[in-house]
Short mmCIF file of C-alpha atoms in Angstrom, two decimals:
data_model
loop_
_atom_site.label_atom_id
_atom_site.label_comp_id
_atom_site.label_asym_id
_atom_site.label_seq_id
_atom_site.Cartn_x
_atom_site.Cartn_y
_atom_site.Cartn_z
CA MET A 1 32.41 38.49 -43.31
CA GLU A 2 32.14 35.14 -43.98
CA ILE A 3 31.55 32.57 -42.17
CA ILE A 4 30.71 28.62 -43.16
CA ILE A 5 27.31 28.07 -41.37
CA ASN A 6 26.00 24.03 -41.93
CA GLY A 7 29.12 23.01 -44.39
CA GLU A 8 28.23 26.46 -46.53
CA LYS A 9 29.80 29.63 -47.27
CA LYS A 10 27.87 32.83 -45.90
CA THR A 11 29.10 36.36 -46.48
CA PHE A 12 27.43 38.80 -44.55
CA SER A 13 27.88 42.69 -44.80
CA LYS A 14 29.54 43.24 -41.62
CA PRO A 15 30.54 41.25 -38.47
CA LEU A 16 27.33 39.50 -36.65
CA ASN A 17 26.32 37.96 -33.80
CA ILE A 18 24.92 34.39 -33.32
CA GLN A 19 21.33 35.82 -32.69
CA GLU A 20 21.52 38.54 -36.01
CA ILE A 21 22.18 36.04 -38.08
CA LEU A 22 19.46 33.32 -36.89
CA CYS A 23 17.37 36.09 -37.78
CA ALA A 24 19.07 37.03 -41.36
CA LEU A 25 18.84 33.76 -42.23
CA ASP A 26 15.02 33.35 -40.94
CA ILE A 27 15.70 30.42 -38.22
CA GLU A 28 13.76 30.50 -35.54
CA SER A 29 15.48 30.54 -32.54
CA LYS A 30 13.24 28.36 -30.20
CA VAL A 31 14.35 24.92 -31.29
CA VAL A 32 17.31 25.65 -32.38
CA ALA A 33 20.95 24.39 -30.67
CA VAL A 34 24.23 26.51 -31.99
CA ALA A 35 27.52 25.14 -32.08
CA LEU A 36 30.42 27.39 -33.22
CA ASN A 37 33.63 25.47 -34.26
CA THR A 38 32.38 22.01 -32.26
CA MET A 39 31.76 23.81 -29.26
CA VAL A 40 28.13 24.25 -27.94
CA VAL A 41 27.09 27.99 -27.38
CA LYS A 42 24.55 28.73 -24.32
CA LYS A 43 21.53 30.57 -25.65
CA GLN A 44 22.64 33.44 -23.15
CA GLN A 45 25.14 34.24 -25.05
CA TRP A 46 24.03 34.09 -28.68
CA GLY A 47 24.03 38.07 -28.13
CA GLU A 48 27.34 38.43 -27.41
CA VAL A 49 29.42 35.99 -29.34
CA ILE A 50 30.53 37.30 -32.71
CA PRO A 51 31.86 34.71 -35.15
CA LYS A 52 35.18 35.44 -37.32
CA ASP A 53 36.16 35.37 -40.46
CA ASN A 54 35.77 31.38 -42.08
CA ASP A 55 34.50 30.32 -38.27
CA ARG A 56 32.05 27.08 -38.18
CA LEU A 57 28.50 27.82 -37.35
CA GLU A 58 26.50 24.11 -36.55
CA PHE A 59 22.88 24.42 -36.40
CA LEU A 60 20.38 21.92 -35.18
CA GLN A 61 17.18 22.01 -35.20
CA PHE A 62 15.12 19.30 -32.54
CA MET A 63 11.64 18.04 -32.47
CA GLY A 64 9.85 15.35 -30.76
CA GLY A 65 8.68 12.04 -32.61
CA GLY A 66 10.93 9.01 -34.25
CA ALA A 67 13.88 8.45 -36.26
CA CYS A 68 14.32 10.99 -39.35
CA GLU A 69 15.20 10.30 -42.53
CA ALA A 70 18.80 10.61 -43.73
CA SER A 71 18.67 11.58 -47.10
CA LYS A 72 18.05 15.20 -47.63
CA ILE A 73 16.10 17.32 -44.81
CA MET A 74 15.77 20.77 -45.21
CA GLY A 75 18.53 20.60 -47.51
CA SER A 76 21.05 18.66 -45.81
CA GLU A 77 23.42 15.86 -47.23
CA GLY A 78 24.29 12.77 -45.11
CA VAL A 79 22.10 13.71 -42.00
CA LYS A 80 22.22 11.00 -39.59
CA CYS A 81 19.23 10.55 -37.04
CA ALA A 82 18.20 8.42 -33.84
CA SER A 83 15.74 8.41 -31.33
CA SER A 84 15.20 7.67 -27.57
CA LYS A 85 12.39 8.43 -26.12
CA GLY A 86 10.60 10.34 -28.17
CA VAL A 87 14.22 12.59 -28.91
CA SER A 88 15.34 13.08 -32.20
CA ALA A 89 16.97 15.71 -33.98
CA ARG A 90 17.91 17.02 -37.31
CA GLY A 91 20.73 19.34 -38.96
CA VAL A 92 19.22 22.22 -40.65
CA GLY A 93 21.16 22.46 -43.87
CA ALA A 94 23.55 20.48 -42.80
CA LYS A 95 26.38 18.10 -44.49
CA GLY A 96 27.39 15.67 -42.25
CA ALA A 97 25.73 15.70 -39.27
CA SER A 98 24.72 12.75 -37.02
CA VAL A 99 22.60 13.67 -33.79
CA GLU A 100 21.96 11.04 -31.89
CA GLY A 101 19.21 11.44 -28.95
CA VAL A 102 19.52 10.05 -25.74
CA GLY A 103 16.69 10.61 -23.56
CA ALA A 104 14.28 13.12 -22.77
CA LYS A 105 17.16 14.71 -20.48
CA GLY A 106 20.16 14.91 -22.74
CA ALA A 107 21.42 15.08 -26.12
CA SER A 108 24.75 13.46 -27.58
CA LEU A 109 25.90 15.88 -30.87
CA LYS A 110 28.80 13.98 -32.90
CA GLY A 111 30.06 15.75 -36.10
CA GLN A 112 31.41 14.04 -38.38
#
């Protein structure tokens, strides 16, 4: 099975659900948001949703504090981060991800 995760092709020997993919990539699921083909997947659904060949997964990691650097963060390229009221985020190995915090109660995620 081949899927695109944050802009990079990854191959798996069998179909995996989102939770299994996070485990296989050693990504901490407590601080990650997931989008499948630009649609946000609720955490409660990660064990049920199995991406298909050539699907696109985006993993975003959230953190407190100010804005982060725009060049290379965790192997990413072209990441843009902005914060509002102490909320910011960064792509996990993303290429061209854009994330803007809009306060403590919500966030607006915009892909480029």
